[in-house]
PDB file of C-alpha atoms in Angstrom:
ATOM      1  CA  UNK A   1    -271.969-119.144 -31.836  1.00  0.00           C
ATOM      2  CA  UNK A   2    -271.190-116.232 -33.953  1.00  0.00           C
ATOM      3  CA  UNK A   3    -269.639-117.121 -37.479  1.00  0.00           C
ATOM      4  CA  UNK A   4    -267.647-115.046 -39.843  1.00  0.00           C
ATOM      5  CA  UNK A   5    -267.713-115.824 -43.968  1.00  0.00           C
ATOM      6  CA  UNK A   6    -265.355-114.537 -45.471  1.00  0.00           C
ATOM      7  CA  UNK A   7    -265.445-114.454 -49.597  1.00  0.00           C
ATOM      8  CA  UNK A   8    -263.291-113.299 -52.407  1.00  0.00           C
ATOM      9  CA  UNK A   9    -265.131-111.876 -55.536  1.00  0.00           C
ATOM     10  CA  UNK A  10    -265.223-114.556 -57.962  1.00  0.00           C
ATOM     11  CA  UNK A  11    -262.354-113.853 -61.363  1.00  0.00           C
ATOM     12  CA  UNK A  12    -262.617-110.630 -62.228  1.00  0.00           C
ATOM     13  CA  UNK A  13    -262.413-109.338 -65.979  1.00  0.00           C
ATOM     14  CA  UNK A  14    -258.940-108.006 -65.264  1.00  0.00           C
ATOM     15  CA  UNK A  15    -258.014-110.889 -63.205  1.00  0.00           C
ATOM     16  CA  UNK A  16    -258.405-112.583 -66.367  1.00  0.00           C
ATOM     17  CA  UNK A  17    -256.531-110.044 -68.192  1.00  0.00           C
ATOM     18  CA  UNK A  18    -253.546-110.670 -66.079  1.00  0.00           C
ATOM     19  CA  UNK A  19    -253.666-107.147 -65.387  1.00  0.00           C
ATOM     20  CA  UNK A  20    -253.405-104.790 -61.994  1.00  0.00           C
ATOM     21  CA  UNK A  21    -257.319-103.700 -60.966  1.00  0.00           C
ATOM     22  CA  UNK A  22    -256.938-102.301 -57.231  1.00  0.00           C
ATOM     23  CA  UNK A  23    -259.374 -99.725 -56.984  1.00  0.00           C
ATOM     24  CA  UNK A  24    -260.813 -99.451 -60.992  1.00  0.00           C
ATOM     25  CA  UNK A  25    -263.981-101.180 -61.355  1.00  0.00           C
ATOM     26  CA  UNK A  26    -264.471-103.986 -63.629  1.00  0.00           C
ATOM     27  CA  UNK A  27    -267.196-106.522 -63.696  1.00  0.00           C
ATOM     28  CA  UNK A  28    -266.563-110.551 -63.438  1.00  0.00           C
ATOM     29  CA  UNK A  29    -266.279-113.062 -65.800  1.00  0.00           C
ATOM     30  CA  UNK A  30    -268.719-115.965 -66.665  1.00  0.00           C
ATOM     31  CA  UNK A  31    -266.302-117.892 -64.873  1.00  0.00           C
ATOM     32  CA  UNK A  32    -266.581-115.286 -61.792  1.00  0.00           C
ATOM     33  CA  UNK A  33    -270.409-115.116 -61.719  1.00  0.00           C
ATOM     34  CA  UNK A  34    -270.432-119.351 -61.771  1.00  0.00           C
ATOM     35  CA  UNK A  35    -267.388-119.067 -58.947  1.00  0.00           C
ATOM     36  CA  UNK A  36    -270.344-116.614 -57.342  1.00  0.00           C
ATOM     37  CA  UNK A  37    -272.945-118.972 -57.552  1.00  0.00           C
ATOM     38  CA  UNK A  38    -271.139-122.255 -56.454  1.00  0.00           C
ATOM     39  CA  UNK A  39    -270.349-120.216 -53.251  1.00  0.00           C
ATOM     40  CA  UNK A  40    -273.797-119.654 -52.545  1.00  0.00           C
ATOM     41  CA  UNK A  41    -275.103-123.045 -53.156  1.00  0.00           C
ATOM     42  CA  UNK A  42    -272.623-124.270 -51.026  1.00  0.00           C
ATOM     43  CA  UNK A  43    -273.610-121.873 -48.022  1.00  0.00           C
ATOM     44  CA  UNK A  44    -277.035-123.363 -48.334  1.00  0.00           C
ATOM     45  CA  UNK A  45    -276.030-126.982 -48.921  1.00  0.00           C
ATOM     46  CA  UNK A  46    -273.503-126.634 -45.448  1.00  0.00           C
ATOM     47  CA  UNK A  47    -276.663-125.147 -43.379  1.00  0.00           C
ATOM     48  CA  UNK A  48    -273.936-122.036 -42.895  1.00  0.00           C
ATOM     49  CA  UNK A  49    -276.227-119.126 -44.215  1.00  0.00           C
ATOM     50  CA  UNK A  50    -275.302-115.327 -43.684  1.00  0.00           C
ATOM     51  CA  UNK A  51    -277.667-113.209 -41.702  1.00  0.00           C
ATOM     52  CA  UNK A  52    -275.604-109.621 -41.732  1.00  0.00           C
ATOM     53  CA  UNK A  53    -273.936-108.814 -45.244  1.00  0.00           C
ATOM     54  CA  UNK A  54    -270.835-106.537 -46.138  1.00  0.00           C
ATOM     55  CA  UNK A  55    -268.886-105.553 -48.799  1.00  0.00           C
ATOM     56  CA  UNK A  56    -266.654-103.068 -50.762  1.00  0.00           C
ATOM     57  CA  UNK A  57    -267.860-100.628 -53.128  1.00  0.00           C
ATOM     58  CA  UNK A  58    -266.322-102.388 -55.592  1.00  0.00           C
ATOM     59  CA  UNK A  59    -268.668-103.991 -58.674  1.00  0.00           C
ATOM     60  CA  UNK A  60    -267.675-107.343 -58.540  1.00  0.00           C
ATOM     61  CA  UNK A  61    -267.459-107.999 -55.038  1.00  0.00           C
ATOM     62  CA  UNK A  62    -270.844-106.440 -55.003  1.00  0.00           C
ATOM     63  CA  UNK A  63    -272.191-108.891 -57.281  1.00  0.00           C
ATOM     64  CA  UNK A  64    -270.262-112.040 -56.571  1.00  0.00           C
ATOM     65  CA  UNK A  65    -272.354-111.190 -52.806  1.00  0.00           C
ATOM     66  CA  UNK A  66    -275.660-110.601 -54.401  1.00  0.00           C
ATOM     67  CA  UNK A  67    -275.217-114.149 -56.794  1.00  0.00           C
ATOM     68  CA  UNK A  68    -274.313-115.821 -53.776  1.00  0.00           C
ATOM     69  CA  UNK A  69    -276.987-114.742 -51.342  1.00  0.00           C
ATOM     70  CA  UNK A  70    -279.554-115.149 -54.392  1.00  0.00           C
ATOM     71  CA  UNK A  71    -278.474-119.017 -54.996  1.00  0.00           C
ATOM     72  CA  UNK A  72    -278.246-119.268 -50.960  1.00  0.00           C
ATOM     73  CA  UNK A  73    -282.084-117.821 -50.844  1.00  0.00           C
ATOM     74  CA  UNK A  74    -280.738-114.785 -49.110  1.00  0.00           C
ATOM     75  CA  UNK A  75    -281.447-112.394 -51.716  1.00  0.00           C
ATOM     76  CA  UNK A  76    -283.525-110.582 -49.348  1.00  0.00           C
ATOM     77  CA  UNK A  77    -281.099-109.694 -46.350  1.00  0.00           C
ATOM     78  CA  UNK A  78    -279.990-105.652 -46.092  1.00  0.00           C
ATOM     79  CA  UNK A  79    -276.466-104.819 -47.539  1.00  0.00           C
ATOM     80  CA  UNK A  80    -273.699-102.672 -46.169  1.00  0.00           C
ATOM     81  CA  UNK A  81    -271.420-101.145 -48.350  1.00  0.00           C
ATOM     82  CA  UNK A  82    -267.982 -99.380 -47.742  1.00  0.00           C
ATOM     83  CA  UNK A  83    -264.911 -98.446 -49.009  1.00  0.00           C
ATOM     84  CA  UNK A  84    -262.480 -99.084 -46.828  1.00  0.00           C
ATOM     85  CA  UNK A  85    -263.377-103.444 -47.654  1.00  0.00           C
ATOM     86  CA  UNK A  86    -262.124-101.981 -51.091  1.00  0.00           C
ATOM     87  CA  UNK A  87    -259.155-103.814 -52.531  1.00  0.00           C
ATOM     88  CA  UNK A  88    -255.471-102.434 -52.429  1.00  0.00           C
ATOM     89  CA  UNK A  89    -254.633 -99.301 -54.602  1.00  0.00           C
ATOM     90  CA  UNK A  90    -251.939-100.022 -56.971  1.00  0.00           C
ATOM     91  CA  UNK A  91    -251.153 -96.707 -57.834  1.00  0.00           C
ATOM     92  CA  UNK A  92    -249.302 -96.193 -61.083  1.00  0.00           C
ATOM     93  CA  UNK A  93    -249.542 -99.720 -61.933  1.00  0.00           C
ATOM     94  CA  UNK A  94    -253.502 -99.742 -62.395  1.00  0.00           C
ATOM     95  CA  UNK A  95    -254.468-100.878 -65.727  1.00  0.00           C
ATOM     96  CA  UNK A  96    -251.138-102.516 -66.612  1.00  0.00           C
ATOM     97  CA  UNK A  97    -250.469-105.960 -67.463  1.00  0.00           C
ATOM     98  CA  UNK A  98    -248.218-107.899 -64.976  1.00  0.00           C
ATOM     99  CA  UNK A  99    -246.337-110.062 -67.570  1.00  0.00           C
ATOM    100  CA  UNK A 100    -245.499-107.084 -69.328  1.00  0.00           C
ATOM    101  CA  UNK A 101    -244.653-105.005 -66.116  1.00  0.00           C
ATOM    102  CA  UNK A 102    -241.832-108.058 -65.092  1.00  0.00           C
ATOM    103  CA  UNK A 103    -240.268-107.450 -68.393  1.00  0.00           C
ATOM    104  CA  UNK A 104    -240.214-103.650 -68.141  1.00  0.00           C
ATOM    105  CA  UNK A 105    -239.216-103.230 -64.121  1.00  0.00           C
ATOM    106  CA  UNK A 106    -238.046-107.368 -63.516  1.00  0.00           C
ATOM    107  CA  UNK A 107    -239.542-109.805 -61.877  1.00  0.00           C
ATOM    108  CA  UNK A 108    -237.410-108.704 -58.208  1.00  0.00           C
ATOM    109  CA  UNK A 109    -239.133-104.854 -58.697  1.00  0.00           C
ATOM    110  CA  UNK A 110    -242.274-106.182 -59.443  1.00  0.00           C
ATOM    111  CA  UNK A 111    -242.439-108.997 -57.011  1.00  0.00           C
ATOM    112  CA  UNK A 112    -241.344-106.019 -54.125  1.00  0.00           C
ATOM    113  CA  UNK A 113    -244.626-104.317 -55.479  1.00  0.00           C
ATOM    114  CA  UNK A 114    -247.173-107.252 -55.215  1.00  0.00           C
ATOM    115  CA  UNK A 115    -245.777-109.078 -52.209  1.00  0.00           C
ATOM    116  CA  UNK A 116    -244.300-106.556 -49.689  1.00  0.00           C
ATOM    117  CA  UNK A 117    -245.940-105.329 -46.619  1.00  0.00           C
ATOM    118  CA  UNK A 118    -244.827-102.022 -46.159  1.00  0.00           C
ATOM    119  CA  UNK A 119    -243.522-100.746 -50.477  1.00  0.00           C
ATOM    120  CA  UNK A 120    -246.318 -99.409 -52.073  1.00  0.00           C
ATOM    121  CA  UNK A 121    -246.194 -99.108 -56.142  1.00  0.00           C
ATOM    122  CA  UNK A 122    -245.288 -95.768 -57.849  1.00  0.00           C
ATOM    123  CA  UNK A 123    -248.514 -93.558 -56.973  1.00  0.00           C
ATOM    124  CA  UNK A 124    -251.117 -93.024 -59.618  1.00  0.00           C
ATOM    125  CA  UNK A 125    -250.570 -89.535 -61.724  1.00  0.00           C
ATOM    126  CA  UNK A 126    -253.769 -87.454 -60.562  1.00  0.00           C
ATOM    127  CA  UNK A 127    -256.610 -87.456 -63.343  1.00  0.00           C
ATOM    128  CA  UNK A 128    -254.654 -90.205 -65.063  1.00  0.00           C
ATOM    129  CA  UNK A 129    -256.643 -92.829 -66.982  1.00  0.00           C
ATOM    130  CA  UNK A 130    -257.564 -95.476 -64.185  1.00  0.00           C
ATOM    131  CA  UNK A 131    -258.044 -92.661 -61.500  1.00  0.00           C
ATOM    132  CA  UNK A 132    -261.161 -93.285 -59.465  1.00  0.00           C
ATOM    133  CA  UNK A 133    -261.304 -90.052 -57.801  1.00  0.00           C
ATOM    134  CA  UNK A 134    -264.056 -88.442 -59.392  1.00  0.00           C
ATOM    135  CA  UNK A 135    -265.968 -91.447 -59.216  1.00  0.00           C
ATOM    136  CA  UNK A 136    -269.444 -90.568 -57.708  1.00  0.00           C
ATOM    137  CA  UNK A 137    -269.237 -93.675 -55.537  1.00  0.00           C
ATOM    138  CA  UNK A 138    -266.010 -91.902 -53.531  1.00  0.00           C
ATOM    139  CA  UNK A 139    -267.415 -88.139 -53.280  1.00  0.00           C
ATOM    140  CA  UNK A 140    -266.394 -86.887 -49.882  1.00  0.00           C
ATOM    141  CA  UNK A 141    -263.233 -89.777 -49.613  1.00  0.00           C
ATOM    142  CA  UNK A 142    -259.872 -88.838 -49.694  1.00  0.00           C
ATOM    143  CA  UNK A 143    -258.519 -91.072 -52.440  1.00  0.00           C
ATOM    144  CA  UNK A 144    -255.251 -93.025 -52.022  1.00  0.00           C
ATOM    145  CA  UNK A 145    -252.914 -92.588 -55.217  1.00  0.00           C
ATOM    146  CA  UNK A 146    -251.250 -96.119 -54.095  1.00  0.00           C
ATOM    147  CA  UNK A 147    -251.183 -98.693 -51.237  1.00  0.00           C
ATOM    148  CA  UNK A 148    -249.256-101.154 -49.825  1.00  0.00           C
ATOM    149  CA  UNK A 149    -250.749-104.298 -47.739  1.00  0.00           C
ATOM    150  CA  UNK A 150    -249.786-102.015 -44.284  1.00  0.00           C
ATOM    151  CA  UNK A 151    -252.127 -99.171 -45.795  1.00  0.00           C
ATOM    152  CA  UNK A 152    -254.844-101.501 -46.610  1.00  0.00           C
ATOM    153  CA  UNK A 153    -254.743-103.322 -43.092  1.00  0.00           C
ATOM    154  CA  UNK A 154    -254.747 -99.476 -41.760  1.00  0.00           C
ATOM    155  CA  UNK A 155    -258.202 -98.527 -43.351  1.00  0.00           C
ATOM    156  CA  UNK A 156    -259.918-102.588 -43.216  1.00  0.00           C
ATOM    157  CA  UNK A 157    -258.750-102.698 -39.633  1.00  0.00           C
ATOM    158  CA  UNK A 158    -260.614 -99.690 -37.963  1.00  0.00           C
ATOM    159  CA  UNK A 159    -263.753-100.538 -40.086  1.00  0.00           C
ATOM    160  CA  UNK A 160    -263.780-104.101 -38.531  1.00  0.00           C
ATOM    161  CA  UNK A 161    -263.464-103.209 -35.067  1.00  0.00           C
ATOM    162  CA  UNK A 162    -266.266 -99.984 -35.115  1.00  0.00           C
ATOM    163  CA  UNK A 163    -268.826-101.523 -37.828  1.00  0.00           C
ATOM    164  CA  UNK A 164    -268.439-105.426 -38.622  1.00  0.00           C
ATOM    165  CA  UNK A 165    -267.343-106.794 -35.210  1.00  0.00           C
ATOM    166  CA  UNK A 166    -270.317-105.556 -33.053  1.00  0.00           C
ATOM    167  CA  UNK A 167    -272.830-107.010 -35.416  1.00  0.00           C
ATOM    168  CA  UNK A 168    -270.953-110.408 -35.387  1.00  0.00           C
ATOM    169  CA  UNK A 169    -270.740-109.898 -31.032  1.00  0.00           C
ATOM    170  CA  UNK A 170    -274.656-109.688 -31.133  1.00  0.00           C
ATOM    171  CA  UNK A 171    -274.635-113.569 -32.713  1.00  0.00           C
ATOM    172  CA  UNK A 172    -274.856-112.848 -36.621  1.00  0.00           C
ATOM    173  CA  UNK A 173    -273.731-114.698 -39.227  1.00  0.00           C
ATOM    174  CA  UNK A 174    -271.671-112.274 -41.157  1.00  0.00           C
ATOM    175  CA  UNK A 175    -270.233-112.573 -44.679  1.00  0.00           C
ATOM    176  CA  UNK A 176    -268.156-110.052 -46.150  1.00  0.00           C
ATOM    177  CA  UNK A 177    -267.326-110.052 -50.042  1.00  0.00           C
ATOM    178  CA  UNK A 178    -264.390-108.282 -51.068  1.00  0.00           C
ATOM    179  CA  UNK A 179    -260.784-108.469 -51.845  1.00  0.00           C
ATOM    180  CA  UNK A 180    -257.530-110.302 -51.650  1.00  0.00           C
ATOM    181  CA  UNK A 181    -255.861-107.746 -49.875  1.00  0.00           C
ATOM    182  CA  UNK A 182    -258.843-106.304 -48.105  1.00  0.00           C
ATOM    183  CA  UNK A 183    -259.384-110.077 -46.934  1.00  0.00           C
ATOM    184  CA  UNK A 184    -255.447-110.768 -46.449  1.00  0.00           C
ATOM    185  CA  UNK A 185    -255.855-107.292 -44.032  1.00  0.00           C
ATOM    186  CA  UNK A 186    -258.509-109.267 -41.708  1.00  0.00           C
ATOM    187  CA  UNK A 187    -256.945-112.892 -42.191  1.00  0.00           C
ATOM    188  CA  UNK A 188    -253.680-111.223 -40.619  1.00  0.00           C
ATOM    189  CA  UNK A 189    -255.365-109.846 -37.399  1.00  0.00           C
ATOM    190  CA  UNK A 190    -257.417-113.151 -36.609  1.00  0.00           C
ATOM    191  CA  UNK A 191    -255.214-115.724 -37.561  1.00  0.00           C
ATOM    192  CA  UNK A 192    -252.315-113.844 -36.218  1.00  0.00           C
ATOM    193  CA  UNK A 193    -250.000-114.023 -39.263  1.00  0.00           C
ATOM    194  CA  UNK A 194    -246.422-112.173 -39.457  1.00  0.00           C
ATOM    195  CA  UNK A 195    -245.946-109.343 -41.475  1.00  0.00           C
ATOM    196  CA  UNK A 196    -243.786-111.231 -43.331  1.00  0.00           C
ATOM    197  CA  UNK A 197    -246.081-114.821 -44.114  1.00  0.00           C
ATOM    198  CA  UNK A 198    -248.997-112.775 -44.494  1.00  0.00           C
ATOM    199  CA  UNK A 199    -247.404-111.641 -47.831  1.00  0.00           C
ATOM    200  CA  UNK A 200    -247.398-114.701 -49.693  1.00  0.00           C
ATOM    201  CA  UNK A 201    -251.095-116.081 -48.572  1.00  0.00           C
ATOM    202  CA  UNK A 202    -253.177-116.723 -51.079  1.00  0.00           C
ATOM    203  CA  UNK A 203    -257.088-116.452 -51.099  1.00  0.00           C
ATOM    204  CA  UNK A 204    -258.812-117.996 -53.691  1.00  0.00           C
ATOM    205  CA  UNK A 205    -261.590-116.914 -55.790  1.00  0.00           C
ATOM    206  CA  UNK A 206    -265.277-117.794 -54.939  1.00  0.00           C
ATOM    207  CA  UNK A 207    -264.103-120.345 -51.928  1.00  0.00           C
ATOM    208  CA  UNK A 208    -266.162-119.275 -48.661  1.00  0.00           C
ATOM    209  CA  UNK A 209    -263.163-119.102 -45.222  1.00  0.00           C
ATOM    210  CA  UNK A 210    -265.395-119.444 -42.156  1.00  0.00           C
ATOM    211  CA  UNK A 211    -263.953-118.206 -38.768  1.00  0.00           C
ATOM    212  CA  UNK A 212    -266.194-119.454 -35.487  1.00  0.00           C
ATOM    213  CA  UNK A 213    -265.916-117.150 -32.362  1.00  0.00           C
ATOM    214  CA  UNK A 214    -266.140-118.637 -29.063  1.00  0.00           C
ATOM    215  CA  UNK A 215    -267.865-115.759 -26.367  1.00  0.00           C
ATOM    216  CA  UNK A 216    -264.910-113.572 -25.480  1.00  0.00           C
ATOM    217  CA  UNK A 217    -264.842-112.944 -29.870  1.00  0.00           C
ATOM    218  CA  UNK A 218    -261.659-114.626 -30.495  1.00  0.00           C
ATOM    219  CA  UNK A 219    -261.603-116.942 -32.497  1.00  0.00           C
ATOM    220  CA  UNK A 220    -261.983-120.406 -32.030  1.00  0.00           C
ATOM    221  CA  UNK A 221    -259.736-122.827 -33.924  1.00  0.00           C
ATOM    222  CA  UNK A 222    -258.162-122.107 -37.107  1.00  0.00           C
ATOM    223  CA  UNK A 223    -260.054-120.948 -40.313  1.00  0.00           C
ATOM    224  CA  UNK A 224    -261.058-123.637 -42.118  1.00  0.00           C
ATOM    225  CA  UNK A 225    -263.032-123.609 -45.950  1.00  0.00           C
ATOM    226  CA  UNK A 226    -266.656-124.289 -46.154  1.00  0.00           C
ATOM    227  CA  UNK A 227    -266.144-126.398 -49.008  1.00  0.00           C
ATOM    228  CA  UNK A 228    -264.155-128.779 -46.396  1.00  0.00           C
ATOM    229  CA  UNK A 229    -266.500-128.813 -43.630  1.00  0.00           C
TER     230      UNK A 229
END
C-alpha cells in the first residue's frame, strides 16, 4: 500500500536563535543533524524506507533528508527539489527575534502573526537584509514579500496534487522533508483539519508522521508517528 513520510527539518540555527527564518536559509544545529540522523535510523529500524524523495529548496530540510536517507542506507535514491515545499514567508519579520518582537508589537499582535490562517506579517521591504529574491536558487520565481498559512497551503497544495501524489498513486514510498507550515499545509488537506485547529498544530522536529493510503488515495486511518509504530 502506498505510504507517505512526512518529516520536519531537524532544529534549525535560527530555530535555536528563537528567531523568524521563513524563507532565509540557515543550516541546522548539531542538535538538528543528530534529530536528522535518529529519523533515519528509525526508518530503517521500522522496515518503513522511502523509495521517492522530496523536499524544499531550503538548506536544512535538504540536509536533514540527505542525513536521514544516508543513516536509512538510502543515500542513493534521486531527489526532487521545489520551492513551493518551502516554509512560510514571514515578511518583515525575517531575521527578528520573537521574544523581542512580543515586547515591541505584544504578545496578541504577534500571536495574530504566527498562528492565524488568513493575517500575513508586515511584507518584507524589497532588497532588505533577509530578502531572498536574488537568490540564484529562485531565478525565474516570483518571490512572496510575506505569507500567511492560507498562502502557503495555496502554493504546497497544487504541487501535491500535479507532482507528489501521482508518484505515491503508482505504490512509492514517499518522504518529503520540509517545513512546519509547508507540512501543516498538507496535514490540513489529509487529515481534514479546520482552518481554525490547524493553527495551533504542532509538528515536531526530526519525528517521521506516516500517512497509509488505501486504493482510492485517501487515506487510511489517522496519521500516526513512526517512532510509535
Amino acid at each position: 500500500m502506498p505510504k507517505l513520510i512526512l518529516v520536519r527539518h531537524g532544529q534549525s540555527e535560527w530555530n535555536l536563535a528563537n528567531r523568524f527564518t521563513g524563507w532565509w536559509d540557515v543550516d541546522l544545529t548539531e542538535k538538528g543533524v543528530a534529530e536528522a540522523i535518529a529519523a533515519g535510523e528509525l526508518m530503517a529500524e521500522k522496515g518503513v524506507l522511502p523509495t521517492a524523495c522530496f523536499t524544499s529548496l531550503q538548506t536544512r530540510a535538504i540536509k536533514t533528508l540527505n542525513l536521514a536517507l544516508e543513516s536509512a542506507g538510502r543515500l542513493w535514491l534521486p531527489v526532487t527539489k521545489d520551492w513551493r515545499l518551502n516554509e512560510r514567508h514571514y515578511g518583515g519579520l525575517t531575521g527578528l527575534n520573537k521574544q523581542e518582537t512580543r515586547d515591541k508589537h505584544g504578545d496578541e499582535q504577534v500571536h495574530i502573526w504566527r498562528r492565524s490562517f488568513d493575517v500575513p506579517p508586515p511584507p518584507m521591504e524589497p532588497g532588505s537584509e533577509y530578502d531572498p529574491g536574488a537568490d540564484p536558487r529562485y531565478e525565474g520565481i516570483d518571490v512572496p514579500y510575506t505569507e500567511s498559512l492560507k498562502l502557503t497551503i495555496e502554493r504546497v497544495l497544487p504541487y501535491w496534487e500535479s507532482d507528489i501524489l501521482p508518484v505515491l498513486a503508482s505504490g512509492e514510498t514517499v518522504i518529503i522533508s520540509a517545513h512546519g507550515n509547508s507540512l501543516r499545509a498538507l496535514v490540513k488537506h489529509l487529515s481534514n483539519i479546520s482552518d481554525e485547529e490547524i493553527t495551533g498544530l504542532e509538528i515536531p522536529t526530526g519525528q517521521p508522521i506516516i500517512y497509509d493510503f488505501d486504493d482510492d488515495m485517501k487515506p487510511l486511518g489517522e496519521r500516526y508517528y513512526l517512532k510509535g509504530a
